[in-house]
Coordinates of C-alpha atoms and ligand atoms in Angstrom, one line a residue:
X11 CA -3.7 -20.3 4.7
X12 CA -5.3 -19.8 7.9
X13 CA -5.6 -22.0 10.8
X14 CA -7.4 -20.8 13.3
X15 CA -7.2 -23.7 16.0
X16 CA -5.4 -23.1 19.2
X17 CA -2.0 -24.7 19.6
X18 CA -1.6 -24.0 23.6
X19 CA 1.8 -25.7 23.3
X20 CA 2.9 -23.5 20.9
X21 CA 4.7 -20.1 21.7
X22 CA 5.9 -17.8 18.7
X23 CA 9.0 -15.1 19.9
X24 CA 9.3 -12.4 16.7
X25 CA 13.0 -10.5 17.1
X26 CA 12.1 -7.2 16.6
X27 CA 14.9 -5.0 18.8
X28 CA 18.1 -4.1 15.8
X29 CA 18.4 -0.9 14.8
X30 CA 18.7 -2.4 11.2
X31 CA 21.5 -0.1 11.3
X32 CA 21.9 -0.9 6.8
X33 CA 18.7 0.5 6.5
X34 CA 20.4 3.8 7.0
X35 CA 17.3 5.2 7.7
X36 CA 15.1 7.2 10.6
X37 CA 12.7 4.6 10.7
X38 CA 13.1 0.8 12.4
X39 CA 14.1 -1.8 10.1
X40 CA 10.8 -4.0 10.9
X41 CA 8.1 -0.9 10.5
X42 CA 9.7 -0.3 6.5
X43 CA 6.9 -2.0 4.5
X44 CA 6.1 -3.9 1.8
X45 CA 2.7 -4.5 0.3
X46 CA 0.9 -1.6 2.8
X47 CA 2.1 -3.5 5.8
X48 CA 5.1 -3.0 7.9
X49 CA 7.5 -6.2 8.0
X50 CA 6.8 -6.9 11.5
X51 CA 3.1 -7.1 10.2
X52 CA 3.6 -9.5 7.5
X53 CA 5.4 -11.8 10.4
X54 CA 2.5 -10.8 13.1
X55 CA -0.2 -12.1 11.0
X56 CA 1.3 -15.9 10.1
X57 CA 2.3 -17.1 13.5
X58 CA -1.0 -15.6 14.5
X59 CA -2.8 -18.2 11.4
X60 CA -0.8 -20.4 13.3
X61 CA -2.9 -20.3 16.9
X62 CA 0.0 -20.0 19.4
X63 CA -1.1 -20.0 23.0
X64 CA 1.5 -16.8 23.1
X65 CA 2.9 -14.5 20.6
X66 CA 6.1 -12.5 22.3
X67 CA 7.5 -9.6 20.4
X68 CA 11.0 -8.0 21.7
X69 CA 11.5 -4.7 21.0
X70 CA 14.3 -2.2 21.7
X71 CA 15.4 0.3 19.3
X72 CA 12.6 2.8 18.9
X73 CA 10.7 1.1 21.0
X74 CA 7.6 2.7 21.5
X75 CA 6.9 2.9 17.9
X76 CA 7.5 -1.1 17.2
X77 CA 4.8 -1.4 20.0
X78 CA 2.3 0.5 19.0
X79 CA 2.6 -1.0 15.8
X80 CA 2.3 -4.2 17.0
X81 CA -0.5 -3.9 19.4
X82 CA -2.3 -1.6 16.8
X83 CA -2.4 -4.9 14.5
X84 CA -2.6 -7.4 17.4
X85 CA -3.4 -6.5 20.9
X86 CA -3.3 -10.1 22.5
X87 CA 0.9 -9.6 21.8
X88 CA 3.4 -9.6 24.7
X89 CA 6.1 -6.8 24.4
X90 CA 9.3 -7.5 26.0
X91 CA 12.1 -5.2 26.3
X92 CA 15.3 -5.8 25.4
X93 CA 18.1 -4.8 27.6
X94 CA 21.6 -3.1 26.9
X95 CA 22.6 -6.5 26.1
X96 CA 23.1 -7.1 22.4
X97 CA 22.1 -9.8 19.8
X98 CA 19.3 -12.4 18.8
X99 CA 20.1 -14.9 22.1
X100 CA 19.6 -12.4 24.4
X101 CA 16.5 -11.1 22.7
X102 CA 14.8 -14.5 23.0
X103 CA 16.2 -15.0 26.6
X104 CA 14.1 -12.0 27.7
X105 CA 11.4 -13.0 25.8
X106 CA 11.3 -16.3 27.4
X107 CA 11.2 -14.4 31.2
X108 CA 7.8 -13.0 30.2
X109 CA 6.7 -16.5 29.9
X110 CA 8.4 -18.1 32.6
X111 CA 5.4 -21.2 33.7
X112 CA 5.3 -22.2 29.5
X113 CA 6.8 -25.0 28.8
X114 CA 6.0 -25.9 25.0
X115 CA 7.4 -25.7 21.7
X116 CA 9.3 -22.2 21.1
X117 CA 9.0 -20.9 17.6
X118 CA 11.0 -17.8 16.6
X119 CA 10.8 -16.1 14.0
X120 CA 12.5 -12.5 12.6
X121 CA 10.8 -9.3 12.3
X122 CA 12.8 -8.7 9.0
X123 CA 12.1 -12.2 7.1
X124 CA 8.8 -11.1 6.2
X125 CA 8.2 -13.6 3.0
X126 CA 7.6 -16.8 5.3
X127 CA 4.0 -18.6 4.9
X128 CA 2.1 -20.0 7.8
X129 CA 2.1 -23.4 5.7
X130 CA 5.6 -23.5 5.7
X131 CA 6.1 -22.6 9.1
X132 CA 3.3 -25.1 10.3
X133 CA 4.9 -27.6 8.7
X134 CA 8.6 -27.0 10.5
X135 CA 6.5 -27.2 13.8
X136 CA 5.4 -30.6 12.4
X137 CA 9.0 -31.9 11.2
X138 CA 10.2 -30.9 15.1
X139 CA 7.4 -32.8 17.1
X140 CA 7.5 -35.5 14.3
X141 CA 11.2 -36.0 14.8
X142 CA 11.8 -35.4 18.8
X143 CA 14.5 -33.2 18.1
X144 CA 15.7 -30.5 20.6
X145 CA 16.1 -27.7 18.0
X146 CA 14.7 -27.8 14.5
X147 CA 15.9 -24.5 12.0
X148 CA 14.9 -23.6 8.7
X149 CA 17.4 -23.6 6.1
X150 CA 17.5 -22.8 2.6
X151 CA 19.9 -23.2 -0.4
X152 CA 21.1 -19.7 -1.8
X153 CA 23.0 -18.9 -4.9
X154 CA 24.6 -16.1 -3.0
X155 CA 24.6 -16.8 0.7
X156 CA 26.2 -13.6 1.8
X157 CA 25.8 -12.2 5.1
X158 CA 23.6 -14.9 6.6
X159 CA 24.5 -17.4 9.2
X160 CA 25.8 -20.8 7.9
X161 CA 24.7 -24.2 8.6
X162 CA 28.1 -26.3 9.1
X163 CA 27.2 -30.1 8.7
X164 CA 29.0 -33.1 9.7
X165 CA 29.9 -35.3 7.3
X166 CA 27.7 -37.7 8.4
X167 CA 25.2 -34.7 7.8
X168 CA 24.0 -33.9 10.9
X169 CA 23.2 -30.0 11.8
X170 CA 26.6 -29.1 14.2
X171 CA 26.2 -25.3 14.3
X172 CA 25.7 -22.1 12.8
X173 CA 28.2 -19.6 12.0
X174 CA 27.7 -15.9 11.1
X175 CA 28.9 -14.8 8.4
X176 CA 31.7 -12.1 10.1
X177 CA 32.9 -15.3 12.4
X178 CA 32.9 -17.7 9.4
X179 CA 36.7 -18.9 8.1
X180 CA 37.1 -18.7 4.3
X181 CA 35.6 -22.3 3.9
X182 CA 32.5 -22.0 5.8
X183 CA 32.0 -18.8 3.6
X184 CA 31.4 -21.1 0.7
X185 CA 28.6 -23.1 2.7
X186 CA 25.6 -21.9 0.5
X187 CA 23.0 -23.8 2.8
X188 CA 22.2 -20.7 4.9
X189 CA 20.2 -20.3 8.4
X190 CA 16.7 -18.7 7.7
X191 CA 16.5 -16.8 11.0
X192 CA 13.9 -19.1 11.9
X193 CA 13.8 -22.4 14.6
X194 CA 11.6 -24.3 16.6
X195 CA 13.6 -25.0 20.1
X196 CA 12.5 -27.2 23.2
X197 CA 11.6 -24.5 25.9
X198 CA 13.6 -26.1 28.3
X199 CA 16.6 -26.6 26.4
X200 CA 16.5 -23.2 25.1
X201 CA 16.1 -21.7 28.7
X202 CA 19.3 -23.6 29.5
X203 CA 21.4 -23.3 27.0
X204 CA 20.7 -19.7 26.4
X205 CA 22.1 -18.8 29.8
X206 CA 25.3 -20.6 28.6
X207 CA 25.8 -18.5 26.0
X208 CA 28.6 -15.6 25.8
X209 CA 29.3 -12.8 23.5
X210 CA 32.7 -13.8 22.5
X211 CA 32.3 -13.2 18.9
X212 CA 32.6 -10.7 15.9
X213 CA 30.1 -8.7 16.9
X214 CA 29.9 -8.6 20.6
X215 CA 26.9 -10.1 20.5
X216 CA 24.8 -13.1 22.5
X217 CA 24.2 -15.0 19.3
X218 CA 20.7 -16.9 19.3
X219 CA 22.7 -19.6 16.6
X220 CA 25.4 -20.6 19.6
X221 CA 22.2 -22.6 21.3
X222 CA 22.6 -24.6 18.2
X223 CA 26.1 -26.0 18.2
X224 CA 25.5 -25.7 22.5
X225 CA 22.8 -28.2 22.3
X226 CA 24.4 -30.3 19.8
X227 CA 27.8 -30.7 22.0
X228 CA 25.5 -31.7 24.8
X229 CA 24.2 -34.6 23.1
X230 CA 21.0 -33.5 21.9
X231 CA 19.1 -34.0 19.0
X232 CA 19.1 -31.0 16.4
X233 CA 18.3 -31.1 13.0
X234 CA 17.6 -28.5 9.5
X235 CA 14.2 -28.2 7.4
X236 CA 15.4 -27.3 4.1
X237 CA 13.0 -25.1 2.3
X238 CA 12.0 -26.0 -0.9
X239 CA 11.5 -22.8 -2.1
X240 CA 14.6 -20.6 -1.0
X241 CA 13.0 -17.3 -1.6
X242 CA 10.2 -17.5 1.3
X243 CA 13.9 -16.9 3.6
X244 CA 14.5 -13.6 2.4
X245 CA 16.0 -11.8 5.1
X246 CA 15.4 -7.4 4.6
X247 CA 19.0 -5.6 6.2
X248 CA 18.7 -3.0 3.1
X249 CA 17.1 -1.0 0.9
X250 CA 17.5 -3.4 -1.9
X251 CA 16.3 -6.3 -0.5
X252 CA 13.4 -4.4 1.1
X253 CA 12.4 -3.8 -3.1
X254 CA 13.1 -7.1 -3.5
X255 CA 11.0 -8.7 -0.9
X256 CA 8.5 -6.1 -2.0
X257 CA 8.2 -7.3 -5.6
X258 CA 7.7 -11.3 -4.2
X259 CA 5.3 -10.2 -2.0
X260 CA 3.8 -8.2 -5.0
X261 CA 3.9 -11.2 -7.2
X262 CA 2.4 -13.7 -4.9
X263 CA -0.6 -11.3 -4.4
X264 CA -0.6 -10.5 -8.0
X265 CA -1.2 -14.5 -8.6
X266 CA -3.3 -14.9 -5.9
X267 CA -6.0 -12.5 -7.2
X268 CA -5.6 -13.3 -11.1
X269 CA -6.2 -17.6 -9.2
X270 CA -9.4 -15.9 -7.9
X271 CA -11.1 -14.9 -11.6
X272 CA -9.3 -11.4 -12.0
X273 CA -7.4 -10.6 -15.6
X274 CA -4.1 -8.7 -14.6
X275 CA -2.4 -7.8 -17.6
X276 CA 1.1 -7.0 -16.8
X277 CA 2.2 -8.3 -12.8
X278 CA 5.3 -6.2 -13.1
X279 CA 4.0 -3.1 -13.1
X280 CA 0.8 -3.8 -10.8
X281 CA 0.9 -3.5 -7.3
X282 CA -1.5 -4.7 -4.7
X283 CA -1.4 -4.1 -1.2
X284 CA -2.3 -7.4 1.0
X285 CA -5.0 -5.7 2.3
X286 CA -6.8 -5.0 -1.0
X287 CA -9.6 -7.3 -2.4
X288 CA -10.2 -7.4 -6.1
X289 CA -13.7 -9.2 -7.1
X290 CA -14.0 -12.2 -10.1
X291 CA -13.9 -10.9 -13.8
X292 CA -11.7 -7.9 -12.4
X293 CA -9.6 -6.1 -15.1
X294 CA -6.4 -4.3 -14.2
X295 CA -4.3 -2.6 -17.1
X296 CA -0.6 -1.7 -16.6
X297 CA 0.8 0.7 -13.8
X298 CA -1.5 0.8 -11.3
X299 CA -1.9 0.5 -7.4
X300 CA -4.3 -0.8 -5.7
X301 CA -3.4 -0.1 -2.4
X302 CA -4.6 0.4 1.2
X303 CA -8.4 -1.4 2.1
X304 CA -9.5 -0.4 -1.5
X305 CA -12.1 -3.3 -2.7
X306 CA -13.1 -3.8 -6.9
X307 CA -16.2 -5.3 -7.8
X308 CA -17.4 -7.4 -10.0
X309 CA -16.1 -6.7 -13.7
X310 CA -14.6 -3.5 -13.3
X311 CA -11.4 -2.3 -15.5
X312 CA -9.2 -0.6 -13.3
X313 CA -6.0 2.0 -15.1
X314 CA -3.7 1.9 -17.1
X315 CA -1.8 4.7 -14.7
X316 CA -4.4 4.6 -12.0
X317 CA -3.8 4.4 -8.1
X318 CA -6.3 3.3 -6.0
X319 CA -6.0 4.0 -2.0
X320 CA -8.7 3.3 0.6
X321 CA -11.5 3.1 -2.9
X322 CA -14.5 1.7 -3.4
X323 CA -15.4 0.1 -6.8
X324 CA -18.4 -0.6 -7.7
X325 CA -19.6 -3.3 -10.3
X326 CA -18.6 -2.9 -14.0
X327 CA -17.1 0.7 -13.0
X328 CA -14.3 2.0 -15.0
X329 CA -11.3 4.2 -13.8
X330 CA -9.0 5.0 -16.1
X331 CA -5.9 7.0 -15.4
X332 CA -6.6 8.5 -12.4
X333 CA -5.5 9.0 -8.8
X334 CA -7.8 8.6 -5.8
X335 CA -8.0 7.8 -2.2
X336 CA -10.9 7.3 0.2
X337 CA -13.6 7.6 -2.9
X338 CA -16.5 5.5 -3.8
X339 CA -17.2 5.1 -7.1
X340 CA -20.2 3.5 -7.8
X341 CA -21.6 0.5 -10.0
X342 CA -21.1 1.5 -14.0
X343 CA -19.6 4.8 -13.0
X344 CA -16.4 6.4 -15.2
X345 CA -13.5 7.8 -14.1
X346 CA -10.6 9.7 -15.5
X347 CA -8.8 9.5 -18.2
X348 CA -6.3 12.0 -15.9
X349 CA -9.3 12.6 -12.4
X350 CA -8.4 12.7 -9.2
X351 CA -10.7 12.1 -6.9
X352 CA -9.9 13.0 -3.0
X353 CA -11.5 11.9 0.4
X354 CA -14.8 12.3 0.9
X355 CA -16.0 11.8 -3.0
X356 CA -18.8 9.8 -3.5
X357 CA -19.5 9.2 -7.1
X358 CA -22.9 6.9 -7.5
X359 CA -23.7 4.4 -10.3
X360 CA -23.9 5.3 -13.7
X361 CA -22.1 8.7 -12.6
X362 CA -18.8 10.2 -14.9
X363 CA -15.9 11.9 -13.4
X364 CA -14.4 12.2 -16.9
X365 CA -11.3 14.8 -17.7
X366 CA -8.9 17.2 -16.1
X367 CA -11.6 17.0 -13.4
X368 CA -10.7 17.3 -9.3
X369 CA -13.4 16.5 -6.2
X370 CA -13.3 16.4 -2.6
X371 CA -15.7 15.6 -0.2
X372 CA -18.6 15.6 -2.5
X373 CA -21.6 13.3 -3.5
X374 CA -22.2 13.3 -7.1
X375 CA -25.8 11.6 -7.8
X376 CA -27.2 8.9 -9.7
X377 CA -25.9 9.3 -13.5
X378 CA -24.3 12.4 -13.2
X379 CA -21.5 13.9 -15.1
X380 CA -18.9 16.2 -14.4
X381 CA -17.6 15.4 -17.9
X382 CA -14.4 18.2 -18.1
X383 CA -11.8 20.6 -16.5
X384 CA -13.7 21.0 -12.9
X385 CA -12.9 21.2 -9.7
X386 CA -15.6 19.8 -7.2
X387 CA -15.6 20.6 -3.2
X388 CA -17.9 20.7 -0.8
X389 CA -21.0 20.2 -2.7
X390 CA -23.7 18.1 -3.1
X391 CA -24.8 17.3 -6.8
X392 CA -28.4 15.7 -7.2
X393 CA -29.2 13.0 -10.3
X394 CA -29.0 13.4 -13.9
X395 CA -26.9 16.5 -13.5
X396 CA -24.7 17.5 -16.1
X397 CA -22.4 20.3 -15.2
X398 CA -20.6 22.3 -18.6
X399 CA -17.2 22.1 -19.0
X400 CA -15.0 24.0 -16.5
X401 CA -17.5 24.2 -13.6
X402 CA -15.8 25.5 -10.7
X403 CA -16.8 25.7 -6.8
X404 CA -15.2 28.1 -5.1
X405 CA -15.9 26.5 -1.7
X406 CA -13.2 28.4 0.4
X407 CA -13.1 32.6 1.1
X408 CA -9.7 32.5 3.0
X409 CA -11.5 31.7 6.3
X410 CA -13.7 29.3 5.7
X411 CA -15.4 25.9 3.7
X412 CA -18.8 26.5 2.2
X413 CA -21.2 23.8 0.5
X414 CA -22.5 23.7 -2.8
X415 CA -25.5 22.3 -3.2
X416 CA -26.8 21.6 -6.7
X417 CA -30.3 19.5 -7.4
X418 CA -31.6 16.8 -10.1
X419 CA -31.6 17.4 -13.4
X420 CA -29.6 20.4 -13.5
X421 CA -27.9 21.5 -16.6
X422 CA -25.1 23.9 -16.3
X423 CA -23.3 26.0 -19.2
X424 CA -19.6 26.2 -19.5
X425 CA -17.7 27.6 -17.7
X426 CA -19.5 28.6 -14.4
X427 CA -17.6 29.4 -11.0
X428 CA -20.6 28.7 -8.4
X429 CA -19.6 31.0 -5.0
X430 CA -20.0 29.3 -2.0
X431 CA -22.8 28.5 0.1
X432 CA -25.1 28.1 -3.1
X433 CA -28.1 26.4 -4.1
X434 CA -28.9 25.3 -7.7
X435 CA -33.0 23.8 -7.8
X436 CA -34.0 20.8 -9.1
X437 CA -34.5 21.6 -12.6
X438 CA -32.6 25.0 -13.3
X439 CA -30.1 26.1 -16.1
X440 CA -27.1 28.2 -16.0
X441 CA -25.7 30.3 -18.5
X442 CA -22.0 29.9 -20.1
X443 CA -19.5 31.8 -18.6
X444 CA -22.1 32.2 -15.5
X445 CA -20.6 33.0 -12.0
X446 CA -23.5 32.0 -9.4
X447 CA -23.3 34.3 -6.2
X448 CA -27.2 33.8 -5.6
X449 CA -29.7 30.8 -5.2
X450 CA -31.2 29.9 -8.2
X451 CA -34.7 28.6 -7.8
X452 CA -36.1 25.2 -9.2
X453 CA -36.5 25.5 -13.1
X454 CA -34.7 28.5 -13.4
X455 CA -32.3 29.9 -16.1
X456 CA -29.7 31.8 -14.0
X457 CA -27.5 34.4 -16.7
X458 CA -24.8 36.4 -15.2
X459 CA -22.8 37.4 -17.8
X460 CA -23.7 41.1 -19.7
X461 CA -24.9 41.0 -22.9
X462 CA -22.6 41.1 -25.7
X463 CA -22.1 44.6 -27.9
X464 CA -20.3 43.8 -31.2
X465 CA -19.0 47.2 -32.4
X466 CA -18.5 47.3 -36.0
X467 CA -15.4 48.6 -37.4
X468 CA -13.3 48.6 -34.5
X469 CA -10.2 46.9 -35.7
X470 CA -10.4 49.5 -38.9
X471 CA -10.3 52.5 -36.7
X472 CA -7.9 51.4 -34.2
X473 CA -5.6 48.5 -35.7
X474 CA -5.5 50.0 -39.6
X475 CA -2.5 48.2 -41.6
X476 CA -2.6 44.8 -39.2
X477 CA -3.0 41.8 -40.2
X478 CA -6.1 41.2 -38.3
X479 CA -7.5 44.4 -40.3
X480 CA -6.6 42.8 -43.7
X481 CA -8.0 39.4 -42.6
X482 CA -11.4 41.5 -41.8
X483 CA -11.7 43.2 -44.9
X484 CA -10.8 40.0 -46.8
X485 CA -13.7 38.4 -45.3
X486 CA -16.0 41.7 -45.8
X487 CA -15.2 41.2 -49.6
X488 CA -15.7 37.7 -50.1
X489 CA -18.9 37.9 -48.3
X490 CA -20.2 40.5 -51.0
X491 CA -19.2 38.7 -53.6
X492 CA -21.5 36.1 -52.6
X493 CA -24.1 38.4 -51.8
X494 CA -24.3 39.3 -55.2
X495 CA -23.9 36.3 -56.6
X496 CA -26.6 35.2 -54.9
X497 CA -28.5 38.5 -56.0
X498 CA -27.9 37.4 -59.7
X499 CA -29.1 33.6 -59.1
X500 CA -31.9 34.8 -56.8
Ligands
UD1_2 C1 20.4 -13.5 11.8 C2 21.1 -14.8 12.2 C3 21.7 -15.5 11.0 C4 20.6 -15.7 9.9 C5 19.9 -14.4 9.6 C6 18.6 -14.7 8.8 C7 21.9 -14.6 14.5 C8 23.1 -14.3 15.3 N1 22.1 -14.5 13.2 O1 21.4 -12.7 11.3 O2 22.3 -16.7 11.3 O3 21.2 -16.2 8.7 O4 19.4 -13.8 10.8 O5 17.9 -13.6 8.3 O6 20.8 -14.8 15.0 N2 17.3 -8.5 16.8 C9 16.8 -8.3 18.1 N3 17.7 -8.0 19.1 C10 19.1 -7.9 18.8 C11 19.5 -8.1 17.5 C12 18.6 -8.4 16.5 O7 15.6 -8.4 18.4 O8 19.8 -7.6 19.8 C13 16.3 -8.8 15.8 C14 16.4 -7.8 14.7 O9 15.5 -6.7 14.9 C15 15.9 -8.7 13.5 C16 16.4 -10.1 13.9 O10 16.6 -10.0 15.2 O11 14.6 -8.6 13.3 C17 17.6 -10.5 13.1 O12 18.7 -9.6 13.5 P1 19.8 -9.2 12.4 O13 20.7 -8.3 13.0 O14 19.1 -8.8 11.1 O15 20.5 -10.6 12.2 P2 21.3 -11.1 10.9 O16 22.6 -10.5 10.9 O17 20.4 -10.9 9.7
CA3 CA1 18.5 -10.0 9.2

């Protein structure tokens, strides 16, 4: 859903600063990804469909790679620093400094709740401007509501605060109605009550959730969106539910393509970057990624066992089994089974990259086949072309690349090495078992390999008594039995 309308009263603050210390890992928490993007990404892109007049992201840990990340995917974004102090309040309260003259609607959001659509979040703007309130948070209802922040109710049901899970007593444990990470505050409220919040708590921390009960105390209006669909709040801390969030995202892009006219046999075990585009009447069969900026046209069967990265696929193509990245394959051309095809191959339409067969950076023309056991580099293959099985080009003599460059219509036998730089005319034929040093000229046959000498009698004089021997004079017998037999009938 996009919505591209400006909401100048609207500014968007994405917590991007933890370590994301259950991670365990090198990299920050918010750059991990899922579906080709990093989480931080995922969150850039909806408040963006959502117009705001700002978008604020506070970094901190690692912070020179968060930013560059975020600029690289937005540039318009305001990076704040964090200081030494810790925790989600104090995150937005510097946030709010690099905005000191606005005065709207603050929406923040998490850099590691990555699931959350701009539909859902629009409409929790909405609810807070409907309703007046001071504070308006998403919550969600969760089976297992460990380690999130819970929303403690009066009885009359009113939001009074949230409570993190390592402050919570052993009956606000067993709330299951959880705080998505996610709010829409007053400006002016938050500005205040943020600077009345302390660090006296579990984790030493200036909680962003203590404006909540603050506000409240004071009088003011706050009040909880329920989600209706509890999984959008999935909050990554770990590994596992980095997968997990992973295989949502999968399936919701999964859906969205097969909604858009493309048969995709088994979602489990398909996986589609965000960033991919898959054309009507689209076939994908079992294990395969289509990952990256890769794009499938119209009616093509992509895998089973195929990954796609950075490819383009032209109409009615078919890969099978293969693994490529930055290729074009063109309209009716055939990949695979078991190809892989690296940057720089161009395959056109009608064209086969069939078996046991590698490329890079290579054109291969208008309906021509490298059908078997090849490797392809460097060159430059013409149309109609079929190369023998097991054509090699040796493109690289320790120091440097060299091009092949091979015409139309050219037919070679099995089995050829071509030496590198070479050119093959329009036209010319090569031998089997042909190793190409020299330029062969338009309609030639080029032969390279000595004629054969058979000499009789070999395996008698030097292998008497073996079994290849007997099997040789077995078949000298039987052959002149049915020479004369053929004598008498003849
Ligand atoms: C937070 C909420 C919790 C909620 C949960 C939802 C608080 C105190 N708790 O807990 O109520 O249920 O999210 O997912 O807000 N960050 C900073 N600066 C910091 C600390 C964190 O920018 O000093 C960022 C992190 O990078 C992360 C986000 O804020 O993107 C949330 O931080 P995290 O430590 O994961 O908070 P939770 O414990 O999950
Ligand atoms: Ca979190």
């Amino acid at each position: 859903m996009t919505n591209n309308a400006l909401d100048a009263n609207l500014a968007v603050i994405i917590l991007a600063a933890g370590q994301g210390t259950r991670m365990k890992s090198a990299l920050p928490k918010v750059l991990h990804r899922i579906g080709g993007r990093p989480l931080v990404g995922h969150v850039l892109d909806t408040a963006r469909d959502l117009g705001p007049g700002h978008v604020v992201v506070v970094v901190r840990h690692e912070r020179d790679l968060v930013a560059d990340a975020v600029t690289g995917i937005a540039d318009e974004v305001i990076v704040v620093d964090q200081d030494e102090i810790p925790g989600t309040g104090r995150a937005v309260e510097v946030s709010l400094a690099a905005i000191p003259d606005f005065a709207g609607d603050v929406l923040v959001l998490s850099g590691d709740v990555p699931l959350l659509d701009a539909g859902t979040l629009g409409a929790l703007v909405g609810d807070h401007r409907a309703s007046g309130a001071a504070v308006t948070l998403l919550s969600a209802v969760l089976p297992d509501a460990t380690g999130y922040g819970r929303v403690i109710r009066d009885p009359d049901g009113s939001v009074a605060r949230v409570v993190e899970q390592k402050d919570a007593s052993a009956a606000e444990a067993a709330v299951t109605e959880i705080n998505a990470g996610v709010y829409v505050f007053r400006s002016t409220v938050l500005r205040t009550e943020l600077a009345r919040v302390g660090t006296d708590n579990a984790q030493g921390e200036k909680y962003l959730t203590d404006v909540i009960g603050l506000a409240r105390a004071g009088g003011l209006p706050v009040t909880a969106s329920v989600v209706a669909d509890a999984t959008l709040t999935l909050g990554v801390n770990d590994r596992a539910q980095l997968a997990e969030a992973g295989r949502l995202l999968n399936a919701r892009t999964v859906r969205r393509w097969q909604l858009a006219g493309a048969t995709i046999q088994d979602p489990a075990t398909t996986w589609i970057d965000v960033t991919a585009t898959l054309a009507p009447d689209v076939t994908v069969l079992p294990n395969t990624h289509i990952l990256r900026a890769t794009t499938v046209a119209v009616g093509a069967t992509i895998g089973p066992d195929t990954s796609l990265e950075d490819c383009e696929v032209g109409e009615n193509a078919t890969v099978r089994r293969a693994d490529a990245t930055l290729a074009v394959i063109g309209a009716n051309a055939t990949v695979g089974p078991f190809a892989y095809l690296r940057p720089g191959t161009v395959l056109a339409a009608g064209g086969k990259i069939g078996t046991f067969v590698e490329t890079k950076n290579s054109t291969i023309g208008e309906g021509s086949k490298v059908p078997h056991l090849s490797y392809i580099g460097d060159t430059t293959i013409g149309r109609g072309v079929n190369l023998g099985a097991g054509a090699i080009t040796a493109n690289y003599d320790d120091v440097t690349k060299h091009r092949t460059e091979i015409g139309d219509e050219v037919h070679s036998g099995s089995h050829n090495v071509f030496v590198a730089p070479v050119r093959i005319g329009d036209g010319a034929k090569t031998g089997a078992g042909a190793v190409i040093r020299k330029d062969v000229p338009p309609g030639a046959l080029a032969l390279s390999v000595a004629p054969q000498r058979n000499i009789e009698g070999w395996v008698d004089n030097h292998r008497p008594g073996t079994a290849a021997a007997a099997a040789a004079a077995r078949s000298r017998s039987a052959q002149e039995q049915g020479d004369g037999a053929q004598e008498e009938h003849g």
